Amino acid sequence: AQTVTQSQPEMSVQEAETVTLSCTYDTSESDYYLFWYKQPPSRQMILVIRQEAYKQQNATENRFSVNFQKAAKSFSLKISDSQLGDAAMYFCAYQSGGSNYKLTFGKGTLLTVNP
Amino acid sequence: GAVVSQHPSRVICKSGTSVKIECRSLDFQATTMFWYRQFPKQSLMLMATSNEGSKATYEQGVEKDKFLINHASLTLSTLTVTSAHPEDSSFYICSASPAGNTIYFGEGSWLTVV
């Protein structure tokens, strides 16, 4: 079974600064997808970024980018120019390739943004 | 992105009664939907996979008779908590995918059993 580990229960960052959230995973599969989801206090799960394992290029979405190290099974999220609205719980998630869309989540990292 | 809607967003029910939560894909068809439960300050725990036109697949440890799932159409899945008890109080959230492997989530439903 796949596992996802987020080793940082809480992180904080100053507004406009950069922060990196860590995620490692364990799998024997070669075809899979990785995601970062943001969950603000409203509890709505918001997709931040997605990475296909077969792609070497790291995914980027505006201020959000990932450092995908397939051999090390590491998938960290970098948030640049942090904003107050970035404050939320961030979940790293793993999904097997194919048609099974089941997600396995890490325990989450609570990000605080200080003004 | 695709839109998944849940209803109700909050519900309070008496112990021993049943409550139904709906999950709808508003702008796409979904043959598969997922139901998660989330306890305070914890991650999402997958409860079951809802399959259109067939029985749901439950995760280990989830009571099938307590958490009834029906996926009668390509845009609607329902979760019924039967004979609810206070320990069933939680945040329930569904998800679905229009195509490919990107999952979209509903807004979630808070259930309080009194």
Tab-separated table of C-alpha atoms in Angstrom:
chain	number	residue	atom	x	y	z
A	1	ALA	CA	0.000	0.000	0.000
A	2	GLN	CA	1.099	3.510	-0.697
A	3	THR	CA	1.884	5.916	2.117
A	4	VAL	CA	2.317	9.661	2.162
A	5	THR	CA	4.306	11.413	4.878
A	6	GLN	CA	4.258	15.085	5.734
A	7	SER	CA	6.832	15.578	8.442
A	8	GLN	CA	5.948	19.178	9.284
A	9	PRO	CA	2.717	19.434	11.305
A	10	GLU	CA	3.010	23.227	11.333
A	11	MET	CA	4.955	25.861	9.434
A	12	SER	CA	4.958	29.630	9.495
A	13	VAL	CA	6.153	32.241	7.040
A	14	GLN	CA	6.293	35.992	6.860
A	15	GLU	CA	4.135	37.682	4.280
A	16	ALA	CA	5.998	38.068	0.950
A	17	GLU	CA	8.549	35.444	1.933
A	18	THR	CA	9.002	31.942	0.539
A	19	VAL	CA	8.175	28.703	2.312
A	20	THR	CA	8.641	25.048	1.382
A	21	LEU	CA	6.386	22.253	2.592
A	22	SER	CA	7.795	18.733	2.580
A	23	CYS	CA	6.181	15.525	1.397
A	24	THR	CA	7.591	12.065	0.872
A	25	TYR	CA	5.789	8.990	-0.347
A	26	ASP	CA	6.333	5.300	-0.634
A	27	THR	CA	5.250	3.278	-3.633
A	28	SER	CA	6.379	0.450	-5.859
A	29	GLU	CA	4.384	1.761	-8.805
A	30	SER	CA	5.909	3.571	-11.753
A	31	ASP	CA	2.737	5.279	-12.958
A	32	TYR	CA	1.167	7.682	-10.501
A	33	TYR	CA	0.163	11.258	-9.810
A	34	LEU	CA	0.930	13.596	-6.956
A	35	PHE	CA	-1.111	16.506	-5.737
A	36	TRP	CA	-1.073	19.335	-3.262
A	37	TYR	CA	-4.435	20.404	-1.893
A	38	LYS	CA	-5.155	23.456	0.232
A	39	GLN	CA	-7.854	23.379	2.893
A	40	PRO	CA	-8.669	26.802	4.375
A	41	PRO	CA	-10.862	27.186	7.485
A	42	SER	CA	-13.942	26.823	5.271
A	43	ARG	CA	-12.839	23.177	4.821
A	44	GLN	CA	-13.182	23.374	1.034
A	45	MET	CA	-10.469	21.256	-0.587
A	46	ILE	CA	-8.768	23.306	-3.275
A	47	LEU	CA	-6.388	21.808	-5.813
A	48	VAL	CA	-3.109	23.716	-5.738
A	49	ILE	CA	-0.925	21.768	-8.110
A	50	ARG	CA	-0.589	18.376	-9.739
A	51	GLN	CA	2.408	16.401	-11.005
A	52	GLU	CA	2.487	13.393	-13.282
A	53	ALA	CA	5.230	10.961	-12.285
A	54	TYR	CA	6.302	10.398	-15.879
A	55	LYS	CA	7.079	14.066	-16.347
A	56	GLN	CA	10.531	15.202	-15.324
A	57	GLN	CA	9.638	18.857	-15.424
A	58	ASN	CA	8.427	20.260	-12.145
A	59	ALA	CA	4.878	21.611	-12.189
A	60	THR	CA	4.310	25.319	-11.612
A	61	GLU	CA	1.152	27.309	-10.980
A	62	ASN	CA	1.810	31.016	-10.509
A	63	ARG	CA	3.401	31.383	-7.043
A	64	PHE	CA	3.261	27.654	-6.381
A	65	SER	CA	5.851	25.218	-7.624
A	66	VAL	CA	6.987	21.738	-6.732
A	67	ASN	CA	10.325	20.016	-6.445
A	68	PHE	CA	9.633	16.485	-7.625
A	69	GLN	CA	12.456	14.058	-6.945
A	70	LYS	CA	11.206	10.720	-8.224
A	71	ALA	CA	14.171	8.629	-7.155
A	72	ALA	CA	14.015	10.050	-3.652
A	73	LYS	CA	10.192	9.850	-3.649
A	74	SER	CA	9.981	13.439	-2.563
A	75	PHE	CA	7.407	16.036	-3.610
A	76	SER	CA	7.822	19.381	-1.875
A	77	LEU	CA	5.705	22.489	-2.423
A	78	LYS	CA	7.256	25.934	-2.625
A	79	ILE	CA	5.091	28.972	-2.084
A	80	SER	CA	6.691	32.210	-3.218
A	81	ASP	CA	5.662	35.723	-2.208
A	82	SER	CA	3.419	34.295	0.503
A	83	GLN	CA	0.097	36.022	1.022
A	84	LEU	CA	-2.240	36.089	3.992
A	85	GLY	CA	-4.737	34.091	1.959
A	86	ASP	CA	-2.265	31.244	1.685
A	87	ALA	CA	-2.819	30.414	5.333
A	88	ALA	CA	-4.449	26.981	5.411
A	89	MET	CA	-3.877	23.283	5.931
A	90	TYR	CA	-1.952	21.782	3.040
A	91	PHE	CA	-2.298	18.130	2.132
A	92	CYS	CA	-0.022	16.137	-0.103
A	93	ALA	CA	-1.789	13.315	-1.932
A	94	TYR	CA	-0.861	10.277	-4.006
A	95	GLN	CA	-2.920	8.665	-6.715
A	96	SER	CA	-2.160	5.504	-8.646
A	97	GLY	CA	-2.154	5.673	-12.424
A	98	GLY	CA	-4.967	4.143	-14.420
A	99	SER	CA	-8.676	4.542	-13.777
A	100	ASN	CA	-8.680	4.199	-10.004
A	101	TYR	CA	-8.891	7.776	-8.825
A	102	LYS	CA	-8.526	7.009	-5.148
A	103	LEU	CA	-6.343	9.497	-3.264
A	104	THR	CA	-4.069	8.722	-0.336
A	105	PHE	CA	-3.414	11.777	1.814
A	106	GLY	CA	-0.656	12.797	4.145
A	107	LYS	CA	-1.539	14.125	7.583
A	108	GLY	CA	-1.239	17.710	6.484
A	109	THR	CA	0.816	20.796	7.312
A	110	LEU	CA	-0.813	23.818	8.885
A	111	LEU	CA	0.658	26.953	7.319
A	112	THR	CA	0.461	30.259	9.131
A	113	VAL	CA	1.285	33.487	7.301
A	114	ASN	CA	2.404	36.332	9.521
A	115	PRO	CA	1.802	39.927	8.427
B	1	GLY	CA	-12.238	23.671	-12.684
B	2	ALA	CA	-15.075	21.203	-12.446
B	3	VAL	CA	-17.775	21.756	-9.847
B	4	VAL	CA	-18.865	19.275	-7.214
B	5	SER	CA	-21.631	20.304	-4.847
B	6	GLN	CA	-22.711	18.813	-1.533
B	7	HIS	CA	-25.943	19.281	0.334
B	8	PRO	CA	-26.627	20.005	3.109
B	9	SER	CA	-23.573	21.895	4.277
B	10	ARG	CA	-24.640	21.478	7.889
B	11	VAL	CA	-27.130	19.118	9.454
B	12	ILE	CA	-28.123	18.320	13.002
B	13	CYS	CA	-30.033	15.152	13.714
B	14	LYS	CA	-31.216	13.271	16.750
B	15	SER	CA	-29.498	10.127	17.886
B	16	GLY	CA	-31.091	7.068	16.328
B	17	THR	CA	-32.348	8.800	13.203
B	18	SER	CA	-30.951	8.639	9.675
B	19	VAL	CA	-29.554	11.481	7.632
B	20	LYS	CA	-28.770	11.733	3.934
B	21	ILE	CA	-26.003	13.768	2.330
B	22	GLU	CA	-25.977	14.408	-1.407
B	23	CYS	CA	-22.990	14.836	-3.691
B	24	ARG	CA	-23.570	16.177	-7.191
B	25	SER	CA	-21.275	16.763	-10.116
B	26	LEU	CA	-22.746	19.890	-11.672
B	27	ASP	CA	-20.978	20.163	-14.997
B	28	PHE	CA	-19.723	16.681	-15.725
B	29	GLN	CA	-20.671	13.044	-15.420
B	30	ALA	CA	-18.934	10.926	-12.840
B	31	THR	CA	-19.074	7.148	-12.887
B	32	THR	CA	-17.062	7.115	-9.686
B	33	MET	CA	-17.307	9.321	-6.634
B	34	PHE	CA	-15.517	9.054	-3.317
B	35	TRP	CA	-16.681	9.699	0.233
B	36	TYR	CA	-14.261	10.845	2.912
B	37	ARG	CA	-14.567	11.577	6.585
B	38	GLN	CA	-12.433	14.104	8.378
B	39	PHE	CA	-12.044	14.391	12.125
B	40	PRO	CA	-10.904	17.700	13.673
B	41	LYS	CA	-7.282	18.518	12.901
B	42	GLN	CA	-6.829	15.275	11.007
B	43	SER	CA	-6.481	14.224	7.421
B	44	LEU	CA	-9.160	12.883	5.117
B	45	MET	CA	-10.014	9.241	5.586
B	46	LEU	CA	-11.480	7.447	2.595
B	47	MET	CA	-14.697	5.694	3.547
B	48	ALA	CA	-15.891	4.253	0.262
B	49	THR	CA	-15.860	4.412	-3.496
B	50	SER	CA	-19.257	5.027	-5.029
B	51	ASN	CA	-19.810	3.377	-8.400
B	52	GLU	CA	-22.679	4.365	-10.676
B	53	GLY	CA	-25.089	1.510	-11.159
B	54	SER	CA	-23.318	-0.892	-8.840
B	55	LYS	CA	-22.491	-1.455	-5.198
B	56	ALA	CA	-20.103	0.819	-3.406
B	57	THR	CA	-16.696	-0.420	-2.375
B	58	TYR	CA	-16.028	0.210	1.313
B	59	GLU	CA	-12.659	0.651	2.968
B	60	GLN	CA	-11.650	-1.706	5.690
B	61	GLY	CA	-13.249	-0.857	8.995
B	62	VAL	CA	-16.141	1.143	7.541
B	63	GLU	CA	-19.559	-0.270	8.406
B	64	LYS	CA	-21.530	-0.866	5.232
B	65	ASP	CA	-24.872	-1.023	7.013
B	66	LYS	CA	-24.295	2.233	8.837
B	67	PHE	CA	-23.003	4.257	5.898
B	68	LEU	CA	-25.248	3.477	2.955
B	69	ILE	CA	-24.064	4.753	-0.392
B	70	ASN	CA	-26.202	5.007	-3.485
B	71	HIS	CA	-24.954	6.182	-6.873
B	72	ALA	CA	-28.110	6.076	-8.952
B	73	SER	CA	-27.085	8.463	-11.697
B	74	LEU	CA	-23.944	9.794	-13.324
B	75	THR	CA	-24.235	13.068	-11.438
B	76	LEU	CA	-25.486	12.078	-7.995
B	77	SER	CA	-24.188	9.980	-5.127
B	78	THR	CA	-25.777	9.908	-1.686
B	79	LEU	CA	-24.406	8.934	1.702
B	80	THR	CA	-26.968	7.931	4.308
B	81	VAL	CA	-25.845	7.653	7.900
B	82	THR	CA	-28.291	5.231	9.467
B	83	SER	CA	-29.173	5.093	13.159
B	84	ALA	CA	-26.798	7.954	13.773
B	85	HIS	CA	-24.999	8.281	17.081
B	86	PRO	CA	-22.918	11.142	18.510
B	87	GLU	CA	-19.697	9.398	17.489
B	88	ASP	CA	-20.827	9.720	13.864
B	89	SER	CA	-20.587	13.489	14.181
B	90	SER	CA	-17.929	14.586	11.743
B	91	PHE	CA	-17.138	16.426	8.521
B	92	TYR	CA	-18.024	14.374	5.442
B	93	ILE	CA	-16.687	15.322	2.025
B	94	CYS	CA	-17.134	13.818	-1.403
B	95	SER	CA	-15.037	13.995	-4.536
B	96	ALA	CA	-15.337	13.155	-8.218
B	97	SER	CA	-13.366	13.398	-11.421
B	98	PRO	CA	-14.633	14.568	-14.821
B	99	ALA	CA	-11.863	12.789	-16.708
B	100	GLY	CA	-8.220	12.045	-16.308
B	101	ASN	CA	-6.838	11.946	-12.818
B	102	THR	CA	-7.650	15.316	-11.295
B	103	ILE	CA	-10.098	15.067	-8.426
B	104	TYR	CA	-12.462	17.831	-7.383
B	105	PHE	CA	-14.087	18.034	-3.982
B	106	GLY	CA	-17.463	19.122	-2.740
B	107	GLU	CA	-17.776	21.781	-0.066
B	108	GLY	CA	-18.259	19.178	2.633
B	109	SER	CA	-21.047	18.524	5.101
B	110	TRP	CA	-20.927	18.964	8.849
B	111	LEU	CA	-22.968	16.341	10.669
B	112	THR	CA	-23.826	16.806	14.329
B	113	VAL	CA	-25.725	14.058	16.098
B	114	VAL	CA	-27.355	15.117	19.357
